[in-house]
Amino acid sequence: MAHTATQTFGGFNLSARIANLVASFKEAQALRAQYNQTYSELQGLTDRELDDIGVRRCDIKDIAREHVYCS
């Protein structure tokens, strides 16, 4: 009768940990792409357009980060 041994680390097997790592990496990439898109769109607005929506150019980074990572 053959037995298979599985190694566990911290309650998860190695393949599950790798799968979680890959999923986390993909999620981080998607969030970064969304941040870059938001940042680029706001950066592309003129100063007048930014003033119309009540945004200062120096706040664009913070607005993009808050929109993507805090919502």
mmJSON file of the N, C-alpha and C atoms, coordinates in Angstrom:
{"data_MODEL":{"atom_site":{
"group_PDB":["ATOM","ATOM","ATOM","ATOM","ATOM","ATOM","ATOM","ATOM","ATOM","ATOM","ATOM","ATOM","ATOM","ATOM","ATOM","ATOM","ATOM","ATOM","ATOM","ATOM","ATOM","ATOM","ATOM","ATOM","ATOM","ATOM","ATOM","ATOM","ATOM","ATOM","ATOM","ATOM","ATOM","ATOM","ATOM","ATOM","ATOM","ATOM","ATOM","ATOM","ATOM","ATOM","ATOM","ATOM","ATOM","ATOM","ATOM","ATOM","ATOM","ATOM","ATOM","ATOM","ATOM","ATOM","ATOM","ATOM","ATOM","ATOM","ATOM","ATOM","ATOM","ATOM","ATOM","ATOM","ATOM","ATOM","ATOM","ATOM","ATOM","ATOM","ATOM","ATOM","ATOM","ATOM","ATOM","ATOM","ATOM","ATOM","ATOM","ATOM","ATOM","ATOM","ATOM","ATOM","ATOM","ATOM","ATOM","ATOM","ATOM","ATOM","ATOM","ATOM","ATOM","ATOM","ATOM","ATOM","ATOM","ATOM","ATOM","ATOM","ATOM","ATOM","ATOM","ATOM","ATOM","ATOM","ATOM","ATOM","ATOM","ATOM","ATOM","ATOM","ATOM","ATOM","ATOM","ATOM","ATOM","ATOM","ATOM","ATOM","ATOM","ATOM","ATOM","ATOM","ATOM","ATOM","ATOM","ATOM","ATOM","ATOM","ATOM","ATOM","ATOM","ATOM","ATOM","ATOM","ATOM","ATOM","ATOM","ATOM","ATOM","ATOM","ATOM","ATOM","ATOM","ATOM","ATOM","ATOM","ATOM","ATOM","ATOM","ATOM","ATOM","ATOM","ATOM","ATOM","ATOM","ATOM","ATOM","ATOM","ATOM","ATOM","ATOM","ATOM","ATOM","ATOM","ATOM","ATOM","ATOM","ATOM","ATOM","ATOM","ATOM","ATOM","ATOM","ATOM","ATOM","ATOM","ATOM","ATOM","ATOM","ATOM","ATOM","ATOM","ATOM","ATOM","ATOM","ATOM","ATOM","ATOM","ATOM","ATOM","ATOM","ATOM","ATOM","ATOM","ATOM","ATOM","ATOM","ATOM","ATOM","ATOM","ATOM","ATOM","ATOM","ATOM","ATOM","ATOM","ATOM","ATOM","ATOM","ATOM","ATOM"],
"id":[1,2,3,4,5,6,7,8,9,10,11,12,13,14,15,16,17,18,19,20,21,22,23,24,25,26,27,28,29,30,31,32,33,34,35,36,37,38,39,40,41,42,43,44,45,46,47,48,49,50,51,52,53,54,55,56,57,58,59,60,61,62,63,64,65,66,67,68,69,70,71,72,73,74,75,76,77,78,79,80,81,82,83,84,85,86,87,88,89,90,91,92,93,94,95,96,97,98,99,100,101,102,103,104,105,106,107,108,109,110,111,112,113,114,115,116,117,118,119,120,121,122,123,124,125,126,127,128,129,130,131,132,133,134,135,136,137,138,139,140,141,142,143,144,145,146,147,148,149,150,151,152,153,154,155,156,157,158,159,160,161,162,163,164,165,166,167,168,169,170,171,172,173,174,175,176,177,178,179,180,181,182,183,184,185,186,187,188,189,190,191,192,193,194,195,196,197,198,199,200,201,202,203,204,205,206,207,208,209,210,211,212,213],
"type_symbol":["N","C","C","N","C","C","N","C","C","N","C","C","N","C","C","N","C","C","N","C","C","N","C","C","N","C","C","N","C","C","N","C","C","N","C","C","N","C","C","N","C","C","N","C","C","N","C","C","N","C","C","N","C","C","N","C","C","N","C","C","N","C","C","N","C","C","N","C","C","N","C","C","N","C","C","N","C","C","N","C","C","N","C","C","N","C","C","N","C","C","N","C","C","N","C","C","N","C","C","N","C","C","N","C","C","N","C","C","N","C","C","N","C","C","N","C","C","N","C","C","N","C","C","N","C","C","N","C","C","N","C","C","N","C","C","N","C","C","N","C","C","N","C","C","N","C","C","N","C","C","N","C","C","N","C","C","N","C","C","N","C","C","N","C","C","N","C","C","N","C","C","N","C","C","N","C","C","N","C","C","N","C","C","N","C","C","N","C","C","N","C","C","N","C","C","N","C","C","N","C","C","N","C","C","N","C","C","N","C","C","N","C","C"],
"label_atom_id":["N","CA","C","N","CA","C","N","CA","C","N","CA","C","N","CA","C","N","CA","C","N","CA","C","N","CA","C","N","CA","C","N","CA","C","N","CA","C","N","CA","C","N","CA","C","N","CA","C","N","CA","C","N","CA","C","N","CA","C","N","CA","C","N","CA","C","N","CA","C","N","CA","C","N","CA","C","N","CA","C","N","CA","C","N","CA","C","N","CA","C","N","CA","C","N","CA","C","N","CA","C","N","CA","C","N","CA","C","N","CA","C","N","CA","C","N","CA","C","N","CA","C","N","CA","C","N","CA","C","N","CA","C","N","CA","C","N","CA","C","N","CA","C","N","CA","C","N","CA","C","N","CA","C","N","CA","C","N","CA","C","N","CA","C","N","CA","C","N","CA","C","N","CA","C","N","CA","C","N","CA","C","N","CA","C","N","CA","C","N","CA","C","N","CA","C","N","CA","C","N","CA","C","N","CA","C","N","CA","C","N","CA","C","N","CA","C","N","CA","C","N","CA","C","N","CA","C","N","CA","C","N","CA","C","N","CA","C","N","CA","C","N","CA","C","N","CA","C"],
"label_alt_id":[null,null,null,null,null,null,null,null,null,null,null,null,null,null,null,null,null,null,null,null,null,null,null,null,null,null,null,null,null,null,null,null,null,null,null,null,null,null,null,null,null,null,null,null,null,null,null,null,null,null,null,null,null,null,null,null,null,null,null,null,null,null,null,null,null,null,null,null,null,null,null,null,null,null,null,null,null,null,null,null,null,null,null,null,null,null,null,null,null,null,null,null,null,null,null,null,null,null,null,null,null,null,null,null,null,null,null,null,null,null,null,null,null,null,null,null,null,null,null,null,null,null,null,null,null,null,null,null,null,null,null,null,null,null,null,null,null,null,null,null,null,null,null,null,null,null,null,null,null,null,null,null,null,null,null,null,null,null,null,null,null,null,null,null,null,null,null,null,null,null,null,null,null,null,null,null,null,null,null,null,null,null,null,null,null,null,null,null,null,null,null,null,null,null,null,null,null,null,null,null,null,null,null,null,null,null,null,null,null,null,null,null,null],
"label_comp_id":["MET","MET","MET","ALA","ALA","ALA","HIS","HIS","HIS","THR","THR","THR","ALA","ALA","ALA","THR","THR","THR","GLN","GLN","GLN","THR","THR","THR","PHE","PHE","PHE","GLY","GLY","GLY","GLY","GLY","GLY","PHE","PHE","PHE","ASN","ASN","ASN","LEU","LEU","LEU","SER","SER","SER","ALA","ALA","ALA","ARG","ARG","ARG","ILE","ILE","ILE","ALA","ALA","ALA","ASN","ASN","ASN","LEU","LEU","LEU","VAL","VAL","VAL","ALA","ALA","ALA","SER","SER","SER","PHE","PHE","PHE","LYS","LYS","LYS","GLU","GLU","GLU","ALA","ALA","ALA","GLN","GLN","GLN","ALA","ALA","ALA","LEU","LEU","LEU","ARG","ARG","ARG","ALA","ALA","ALA","GLN","GLN","GLN","TYR","TYR","TYR","ASN","ASN","ASN","GLN","GLN","GLN","THR","THR","THR","TYR","TYR","TYR","SER","SER","SER","GLU","GLU","GLU","LEU","LEU","LEU","GLN","GLN","GLN","GLY","GLY","GLY","LEU","LEU","LEU","THR","THR","THR","ASP","ASP","ASP","ARG","ARG","ARG","GLU","GLU","GLU","LEU","LEU","LEU","ASP","ASP","ASP","ASP","ASP","ASP","ILE","ILE","ILE","GLY","GLY","GLY","VAL","VAL","VAL","ARG","ARG","ARG","ARG","ARG","ARG","CYS","CYS","CYS","ASP","ASP","ASP","ILE","ILE","ILE","LYS","LYS","LYS","ASP","ASP","ASP","ILE","ILE","ILE","ALA","ALA","ALA","ARG","ARG","ARG","GLU","GLU","GLU","HIS","HIS","HIS","VAL","VAL","VAL","TYR","TYR","TYR","CYS","CYS","CYS","SER","SER","SER"],
"label_asym_id":["A","A","A","A","A","A","A","A","A","A","A","A","A","A","A","A","A","A","A","A","A","A","A","A","A","A","A","A","A","A","A","A","A","A","A","A","A","A","A","A","A","A","A","A","A","A","A","A","A","A","A","A","A","A","A","A","A","A","A","A","A","A","A","A","A","A","A","A","A","A","A","A","A","A","A","A","A","A","A","A","A","A","A","A","A","A","A","A","A","A","A","A","A","A","A","A","A","A","A","A","A","A","A","A","A","A","A","A","A","A","A","A","A","A","A","A","A","A","A","A","A","A","A","A","A","A","A","A","A","A","A","A","A","A","A","A","A","A","A","A","A","A","A","A","A","A","A","A","A","A","A","A","A","A","A","A","A","A","A","A","A","A","A","A","A","A","A","A","A","A","A","A","A","A","A","A","A","A","A","A","A","A","A","A","A","A","A","A","A","A","A","A","A","A","A","A","A","A","A","A","A","A","A","A","A","A","A","A","A","A","A","A","A"],
"label_entity_id":["1","1","1","1","1","1","1","1","1","1","1","1","1","1","1","1","1","1","1","1","1","1","1","1","1","1","1","1","1","1","1","1","1","1","1","1","1","1","1","1","1","1","1","1","1","1","1","1","1","1","1","1","1","1","1","1","1","1","1","1","1","1","1","1","1","1","1","1","1","1","1","1","1","1","1","1","1","1","1","1","1","1","1","1","1","1","1","1","1","1","1","1","1","1","1","1","1","1","1","1","1","1","1","1","1","1","1","1","1","1","1","1","1","1","1","1","1","1","1","1","1","1","1","1","1","1","1","1","1","1","1","1","1","1","1","1","1","1","1","1","1","1","1","1","1","1","1","1","1","1","1","1","1","1","1","1","1","1","1","1","1","1","1","1","1","1","1","1","1","1","1","1","1","1","1","1","1","1","1","1","1","1","1","1","1","1","1","1","1","1","1","1","1","1","1","1","1","1","1","1","1","1","1","1","1","1","1","1","1","1","1","1","1"],
"label_seq_id":[1,1,1,2,2,2,3,3,3,4,4,4,5,5,5,6,6,6,7,7,7,8,8,8,9,9,9,10,10,10,11,11,11,12,12,12,13,13,13,14,14,14,15,15,15,16,16,16,17,17,17,18,18,18,19,19,19,20,20,20,21,21,21,22,22,22,23,23,23,24,24,24,25,25,25,26,26,26,27,27,27,28,28,28,29,29,29,30,30,30,31,31,31,32,32,32,33,33,33,34,34,34,35,35,35,36,36,36,37,37,37,38,38,38,39,39,39,40,40,40,41,41,41,42,42,42,43,43,43,44,44,44,45,45,45,46,46,46,47,47,47,48,48,48,49,49,49,50,50,50,51,51,51,52,52,52,53,53,53,54,54,54,55,55,55,56,56,56,57,57,57,58,58,58,59,59,59,60,60,60,61,61,61,62,62,62,63,63,63,64,64,64,65,65,65,66,66,66,67,67,67,68,68,68,69,69,69,70,70,70,71,71,71],
"pdbx_PDB_ins_code":[null,null,null,null,null,null,null,null,null,null,null,null,null,null,null,null,null,null,null,null,null,null,null,null,null,null,null,null,null,null,null,null,null,null,null,null,null,null,null,null,null,null,null,null,null,null,null,null,null,null,null,null,null,null,null,null,null,null,null,null,null,null,null,null,null,null,null,null,null,null,null,null,null,null,null,null,null,null,null,null,null,null,null,null,null,null,null,null,null,null,null,null,null,null,null,null,null,null,null,null,null,null,null,null,null,null,null,null,null,null,null,null,null,null,null,null,null,null,null,null,null,null,null,null,null,null,null,null,null,null,null,null,null,null,null,null,null,null,null,null,null,null,null,null,null,null,null,null,null,null,null,null,null,null,null,null,null,null,null,null,null,null,null,null,null,null,null,null,null,null,null,null,null,null,null,null,null,null,null,null,null,null,null,null,null,null,null,null,null,null,null,null,null,null,null,null,null,null,null,null,null,null,null,null,null,null,null,null,null,null,null,null,null],
"Cartn_x":[0.843,0.0,0.898,0.645,1.468,0.862,1.748,1.32,1.957,1.21,1.777,1.907,2.968,3.199,3.058,2.355,2.256,2.848,3.675,4.274,3.37,3.175,2.377,3.233,2.991,3.704,2.658,2.564,1.623,0.18,-0.146,-1.522,-1.934,-1.113,-1.438,-0.407,-0.859,0.128,0.821,1.912,2.752,2.022,1.271,0.583,-0.478,-1.143,-2.129,-1.449,-0.295,0.438,0.907,1.37,1.809,0.613,-0.513,-1.72,-2.158,-2.087,-2.441,-1.474,-0.202,0.797,0.544,0.235,-0.052,-1.314,-2.339,-3.58,-3.336,-2.541,-2.224,-1.444,-0.528,0.255,-0.638,-1.565,-2.476,-3.381,-3.849,-4.694,-3.915,-2.671,-1.838,-1.594,-1.387,-1.186,-2.436,-3.598,-4.859,-5.095,-4.811,-4.973,-4.001,-2.771,-1.779,-2.178,-2.731,-3.186,-4.334,-5.234,-6.349,-5.835,-4.843,-4.23,-3.603,-2.826,-2.158,-3.159,-4.276,-5.297,-5.937,-6.294,-6.904,-5.947,-4.694,-3.679,-3.505,-3.394,-3.185,-4.369,-5.572,-6.757,-6.83,-6.566,-6.586,-5.444,-4.278,-3.113,-3.349,-4.159,-4.437,-5.411,-6.082,-7.018,-6.255,-6.867,-6.259,-6.446,-5.711,-5.846,-7.264,-7.86,-9.233,-10.21,-10.055,-10.935,-10.767,-9.518,-9.275,-9.915,-9.795,-10.399,-11.918,-12.515,-13.971,-14.444,-13.634,-14.039,-13.427,-12.735,-12.216,-11.001,-10.142,-8.951,-7.712,-6.76,-5.475,-4.547,-3.712,-2.8,-1.897,-1.506,-0.619,-1.327,-2.662,-3.419,-3.771,-3.38,-3.784,-3.302,-2.044,-1.526,-2.367,-2.659,-3.442,-4.86,-5.457,-6.818,-6.85,-5.89,-5.839,-5.619,-4.706,-4.432,-5.677,-6.329,-7.506,-8.641,-8.795,-9.849,-9.655,-8.422,-8.156,-7.985,-7.183,-6.812,-7.675,-8.462,-9.247,-10.751,-11.157,-12.601,-13.054],
"Cartn_y":[-1.165,0.0,1.242,2.143,3.341,4.477,5.234,6.407,7.639,8.704,9.961,10.899,11.629,12.578,13.992,14.809,16.211,17.03,17.965,18.841,20.034,20.413,21.595,22.618,23.857,24.964,25.931,26.052,26.99,26.652,25.403,25.005,24.958,25.412,25.373,24.511,23.789,23.049,23.992,23.569,24.435,24.94,24.093,24.525,25.58,25.48,26.488,27.814,27.772,29.003,29.677,28.877,29.438,30.036,29.347,29.856,31.181,31.265,32.515,33.633,33.303,34.291,34.823,33.943,34.341,35.205,34.815,35.587,36.975,37.057,38.356,39.236,38.636,39.375,39.922,39.1,39.538,40.664,40.557,41.604,42.916,42.822,44.017,44.657,43.849,44.373,45.087,44.505,45.113,46.447,46.494,47.741,48.803,48.406,49.362,49.906,49.047,49.492,50.492,50.238,51.156,52.487,52.426,53.649,54.451,53.783,54.469,55.123,54.435,54.988,56.227,56.133,57.272,58.45,58.18,59.236,59.902,59.102,59.639,60.481,60.019,60.767,62.119,62.133,63.4,64.307,63.739,64.516,65.128,64.481,64.968,66.135,66.422,67.538,68.856,69.888,71.213,71.775,72.82,73.446,73.981,74.476,74.982,73.848,72.714,71.568,71.059,71.004,70.588,71.562,72.847,73.863,73.711,73.374,73.182,72.049,71.014,69.88,69.979,71.069,71.309,70.492,70.221,69.412,70.242,70.216,70.862,69.826,70.268,69.352,68.6,69.256,68.612,67.505,67.434,66.412,65.19,65.177,64.104,62.744,62.656,61.375,60.831,61.704,61.285,60.878,61.61,61.294,59.941,59.696,58.423,57.261,57.438,56.382,56.095,57.153,56.979,56.31,56.705,56.124,54.621,54.21,52.808,51.94,52.391,51.534,51.682,52.745,52.965,52.831,52.474,52.37,50.945],
"Cartn_z":[0.0,0.0,0.0,-0.914,-1.039,-0.231,0.374,1.136,0.524,0.505,0.036,1.226,1.208,2.301,1.754,2.479,2.103,3.223,2.827,3.817,4.014,5.251,5.525,6.246,5.926,6.555,7.083,8.371,8.947,8.662,8.462,8.232,6.767,5.854,4.429,3.712,2.715,1.945,0.97,0.44,-0.381,-1.624,-2.275,-3.494,-3.187,-2.064,-1.686,-1.382,-0.752,-0.456,-1.73,-2.688,-3.972,-4.712,-4.695,-5.351,-4.713,-3.395,-2.71,-3.077,-3.199,-3.574,-4.98,-5.9,-7.281,-7.325,-6.584,-6.554,-5.968,-4.927,-4.322,-5.295,-6.018,-7.0,-8.109,-8.604,-9.664,-9.168,-7.935,-7.367,-7.232,-6.793,-6.654,-8.018,-9.033,-10.393,-10.888,-10.641,-11.082,-10.372,-9.071,-8.328,-8.823,-9.1,-9.593,-10.964,-11.822,-13.14,-12.997,-12.059,-11.815,-11.264,-10.363,-9.838,-10.975,-11.823,-12.934,-13.883,-14.138,-15.026,-14.393,-13.127,-12.433,-12.395,-12.049,-11.987,-13.351,-14.394,-15.746,-16.211,-15.909,-16.327,-15.619,-14.323,-13.592,-14.041,-14.269,-14.69,-16.072,-16.89,-18.237,-18.29,-17.179,-17.151,-17.087,-17.632,-17.556,-16.147,-15.841,-14.526,-14.319,-15.366,-15.254,-14.956,-15.649,-15.402,-13.973,-13.506,-12.125,-11.142,-11.434,-10.566,-10.534,-11.672,-11.744,-10.839,-10.691,-9.833,-8.436,-8.169,-6.826,-6.46,-7.442,-7.205,-7.531,-6.607,-6.888,-7.504,-8.427,-9.12,-8.14,-7.057,-6.078,-5.297,-5.378,-4.649,-5.496,-6.753,-7.662,-7.17,-6.723,-6.226,-5.08,-4.13,-2.964,-3.345,-4.252,-4.693,-5.396,-6.284,-7.007,-6.05,-5.079,-4.094,-3.257,-2.797,-1.952,-2.742,-3.991,-4.831,-5.039,-5.234,-5.565,-4.318,-3.38,-2.265,-1.02,-0.936,0.285,0.051,-1.139,-1.38,-1.485],
"occupancy":[1.0,1.0,1.0,1.0,1.0,1.0,1.0,1.0,1.0,1.0,1.0,1.0,1.0,1.0,1.0,1.0,1.0,1.0,1.0,1.0,1.0,1.0,1.0,1.0,1.0,1.0,1.0,1.0,1.0,1.0,1.0,1.0,1.0,1.0,1.0,1.0,1.0,1.0,1.0,1.0,1.0,1.0,1.0,1.0,1.0,1.0,1.0,1.0,1.0,1.0,1.0,1.0,1.0,1.0,1.0,1.0,1.0,1.0,1.0,1.0,1.0,1.0,1.0,1.0,1.0,1.0,1.0,1.0,1.0,1.0,1.0,1.0,1.0,1.0,1.0,1.0,1.0,1.0,1.0,1.0,1.0,1.0,1.0,1.0,1.0,1.0,1.0,1.0,1.0,1.0,1.0,1.0,1.0,1.0,1.0,1.0,1.0,1.0,1.0,1.0,1.0,1.0,1.0,1.0,1.0,1.0,1.0,1.0,1.0,1.0,1.0,1.0,1.0,1.0,1.0,1.0,1.0,1.0,1.0,1.0,1.0,1.0,1.0,1.0,1.0,1.0,1.0,1.0,1.0,1.0,1.0,1.0,1.0,1.0,1.0,1.0,1.0,1.0,1.0,1.0,1.0,1.0,1.0,1.0,1.0,1.0,1.0,1.0,1.0,1.0,1.0,1.0,1.0,1.0,1.0,1.0,1.0,1.0,1.0,1.0,1.0,1.0,1.0,1.0,1.0,1.0,1.0,1.0,1.0,1.0,1.0,1.0,1.0,1.0,1.0,1.0,1.0,1.0,1.0,1.0,1.0,1.0,1.0,1.0,1.0,1.0,1.0,1.0,1.0,1.0,1.0,1.0,1.0,1.0,1.0,1.0,1.0,1.0,1.0,1.0,1.0,1.0,1.0,1.0,1.0,1.0,1.0,1.0,1.0,1.0,1.0,1.0,1.0],
"B_iso_or_equiv":[0.0,0.0,0.0,0.0,0.0,0.0,0.0,0.0,0.0,0.0,0.0,0.0,0.0,0.0,0.0,0.0,0.0,0.0,0.0,0.0,0.0,0.0,0.0,0.0,0.0,0.0,0.0,0.0,0.0,0.0,0.0,0.0,0.0,0.0,0.0,0.0,0.0,0.0,0.0,0.0,0.0,0.0,0.0,0.0,0.0,0.0,0.0,0.0,0.0,0.0,0.0,0.0,0.0,0.0,0.0,0.0,0.0,0.0,0.0,0.0,0.0,0.0,0.0,0.0,0.0,0.0,0.0,0.0,0.0,0.0,0.0,0.0,0.0,0.0,0.0,0.0,0.0,0.0,0.0,0.0,0.0,0.0,0.0,0.0,0.0,0.0,0.0,0.0,0.0,0.0,0.0,0.0,0.0,0.0,0.0,0.0,0.0,0.0,0.0,0.0,0.0,0.0,0.0,0.0,0.0,0.0,0.0,0.0,0.0,0.0,0.0,0.0,0.0,0.0,0.0,0.0,0.0,0.0,0.0,0.0,0.0,0.0,0.0,0.0,0.0,0.0,0.0,0.0,0.0,0.0,0.0,0.0,0.0,0.0,0.0,0.0,0.0,0.0,0.0,0.0,0.0,0.0,0.0,0.0,0.0,0.0,0.0,0.0,0.0,0.0,0.0,0.0,0.0,0.0,0.0,0.0,0.0,0.0,0.0,0.0,0.0,0.0,0.0,0.0,0.0,0.0,0.0,0.0,0.0,0.0,0.0,0.0,0.0,0.0,0.0,0.0,0.0,0.0,0.0,0.0,0.0,0.0,0.0,0.0,0.0,0.0,0.0,0.0,0.0,0.0,0.0,0.0,0.0,0.0,0.0,0.0,0.0,0.0,0.0,0.0,0.0,0.0,0.0,0.0,0.0,0.0,0.0,0.0,0.0,0.0,0.0,0.0,0.0],
"pdbx_formal_charge":[null,null,null,null,null,null,null,null,null,null,null,null,null,null,null,null,null,null,null,null,null,null,null,null,null,null,null,null,null,null,null,null,null,null,null,null,null,null,null,null,null,null,null,null,null,null,null,null,null,null,null,null,null,null,null,null,null,null,null,null,null,null,null,null,null,null,null,null,null,null,null,null,null,null,null,null,null,null,null,null,null,null,null,null,null,null,null,null,null,null,null,null,null,null,null,null,null,null,null,null,null,null,null,null,null,null,null,null,null,null,null,null,null,null,null,null,null,null,null,null,null,null,null,null,null,null,null,null,null,null,null,null,null,null,null,null,null,null,null,null,null,null,null,null,null,null,null,null,null,null,null,null,null,null,null,null,null,null,null,null,null,null,null,null,null,null,null,null,null,null,null,null,null,null,null,null,null,null,null,null,null,null,null,null,null,null,null,null,null,null,null,null,null,null,null,null,null,null,null,null,null,null,null,null,null,null,null,null,null,null,null,null,null],
"auth_seq_id":[1,1,1,2,2,2,3,3,3,4,4,4,5,5,5,6,6,6,7,7,7,8,8,8,9,9,9,10,10,10,11,11,11,12,12,12,13,13,13,14,14,14,15,15,15,16,16,16,17,17,17,18,18,18,19,19,19,20,20,20,21,21,21,22,22,22,23,23,23,24,24,24,25,25,25,26,26,26,27,27,27,28,28,28,29,29,29,30,30,30,31,31,31,32,32,32,33,33,33,34,34,34,35,35,35,36,36,36,37,37,37,38,38,38,39,39,39,40,40,40,41,41,41,42,42,42,43,43,43,44,44,44,45,45,45,46,46,46,47,47,47,48,48,48,49,49,49,50,50,50,51,51,51,52,52,52,53,53,53,54,54,54,55,55,55,56,56,56,57,57,57,58,58,58,59,59,59,60,60,60,61,61,61,62,62,62,63,63,63,64,64,64,65,65,65,66,66,66,67,67,67,68,68,68,69,69,69,70,70,70,71,71,71],
"auth_comp_id":["MET","MET","MET","ALA","ALA","ALA","HIS","HIS","HIS","THR","THR","THR","ALA","ALA","ALA","THR","THR","THR","GLN","GLN","GLN","THR","THR","THR","PHE","PHE","PHE","GLY","GLY","GLY","GLY","GLY","GLY","PHE","PHE","PHE","ASN","ASN","ASN","LEU","LEU","LEU","SER","SER","SER","ALA","ALA","ALA","ARG","ARG","ARG","ILE","ILE","ILE","ALA","ALA","ALA","ASN","ASN","ASN","LEU","LEU","LEU","VAL","VAL","VAL","ALA","ALA","ALA","SER","SER","SER","PHE","PHE","PHE","LYS","LYS","LYS","GLU","GLU","GLU","ALA","ALA","ALA","GLN","GLN","GLN","ALA","ALA","ALA","LEU","LEU","LEU","ARG","ARG","ARG","ALA","ALA","ALA","GLN","GLN","GLN","TYR","TYR","TYR","ASN","ASN","ASN","GLN","GLN","GLN","THR","THR","THR","TYR","TYR","TYR","SER","SER","SER","GLU","GLU","GLU","LEU","LEU","LEU","GLN","GLN","GLN","GLY","GLY","GLY","LEU","LEU","LEU","THR","THR","THR","ASP","ASP","ASP","ARG","ARG","ARG","GLU","GLU","GLU","LEU","LEU","LEU","ASP","ASP","ASP","ASP","ASP","ASP","ILE","ILE","ILE","GLY","GLY","GLY","VAL","VAL","VAL","ARG","ARG","ARG","ARG","ARG","ARG","CYS","CYS","CYS","ASP","ASP","ASP","ILE","ILE","ILE","LYS","LYS","LYS","ASP","ASP","ASP","ILE","ILE","ILE","ALA","ALA","ALA","ARG","ARG","ARG","GLU","GLU","GLU","HIS","HIS","HIS","VAL","VAL","VAL","TYR","TYR","TYR","CYS","CYS","CYS","SER","SER","SER"],
"auth_asym_id":["A","A","A","A","A","A","A","A","A","A","A","A","A","A","A","A","A","A","A","A","A","A","A","A","A","A","A","A","A","A","A","A","A","A","A","A","A","A","A","A","A","A","A","A","A","A","A","A","A","A","A","A","A","A","A","A","A","A","A","A","A","A","A","A","A","A","A","A","A","A","A","A","A","A","A","A","A","A","A","A","A","A","A","A","A","A","A","A","A","A","A","A","A","A","A","A","A","A","A","A","A","A","A","A","A","A","A","A","A","A","A","A","A","A","A","A","A","A","A","A","A","A","A","A","A","A","A","A","A","A","A","A","A","A","A","A","A","A","A","A","A","A","A","A","A","A","A","A","A","A","A","A","A","A","A","A","A","A","A","A","A","A","A","A","A","A","A","A","A","A","A","A","A","A","A","A","A","A","A","A","A","A","A","A","A","A","A","A","A","A","A","A","A","A","A","A","A","A","A","A","A","A","A","A","A","A","A","A","A","A","A","A","A"],
"auth_atom_id":["N","CA","C","N","CA","C","N","CA","C","N","CA","C","N","CA","C","N","CA","C","N","CA","C","N","CA","C","N","CA","C","N","CA","C","N","CA","C","N","CA","C","N","CA","C","N","CA","C","N","CA","C","N","CA","C","N","CA","C","N","CA","C","N","CA","C","N","CA","C","N","CA","C","N","CA","C","N","CA","C","N","CA","C","N","CA","C","N","CA","C","N","CA","C","N","CA","C","N","CA","C","N","CA","C","N","CA","C","N","CA","C","N","CA","C","N","CA","C","N","CA","C","N","CA","C","N","CA","C","N","CA","C","N","CA","C","N","CA","C","N","CA","C","N","CA","C","N","CA","C","N","CA","C","N","CA","C","N","CA","C","N","CA","C","N","CA","C","N","CA","C","N","CA","C","N","CA","C","N","CA","C","N","CA","C","N","CA","C","N","CA","C","N","CA","C","N","CA","C","N","CA","C","N","CA","C","N","CA","C","N","CA","C","N","CA","C","N","CA","C","N","CA","C","N","CA","C","N","CA","C","N","CA","C","N","CA","C","N","CA","C","N","CA","C","N","CA","C"],
"pdbx_PDB_model_num":[1,1,1,1,1,1,1,1,1,1,1,1,1,1,1,1,1,1,1,1,1,1,1,1,1,1,1,1,1,1,1,1,1,1,1,1,1,1,1,1,1,1,1,1,1,1,1,1,1,1,1,1,1,1,1,1,1,1,1,1,1,1,1,1,1,1,1,1,1,1,1,1,1,1,1,1,1,1,1,1,1,1,1,1,1,1,1,1,1,1,1,1,1,1,1,1,1,1,1,1,1,1,1,1,1,1,1,1,1,1,1,1,1,1,1,1,1,1,1,1,1,1,1,1,1,1,1,1,1,1,1,1,1,1,1,1,1,1,1,1,1,1,1,1,1,1,1,1,1,1,1,1,1,1,1,1,1,1,1,1,1,1,1,1,1,1,1,1,1,1,1,1,1,1,1,1,1,1,1,1,1,1,1,1,1,1,1,1,1,1,1,1,1,1,1,1,1,1,1,1,1,1,1,1,1,1,1,1,1,1,1,1,1]
}}}
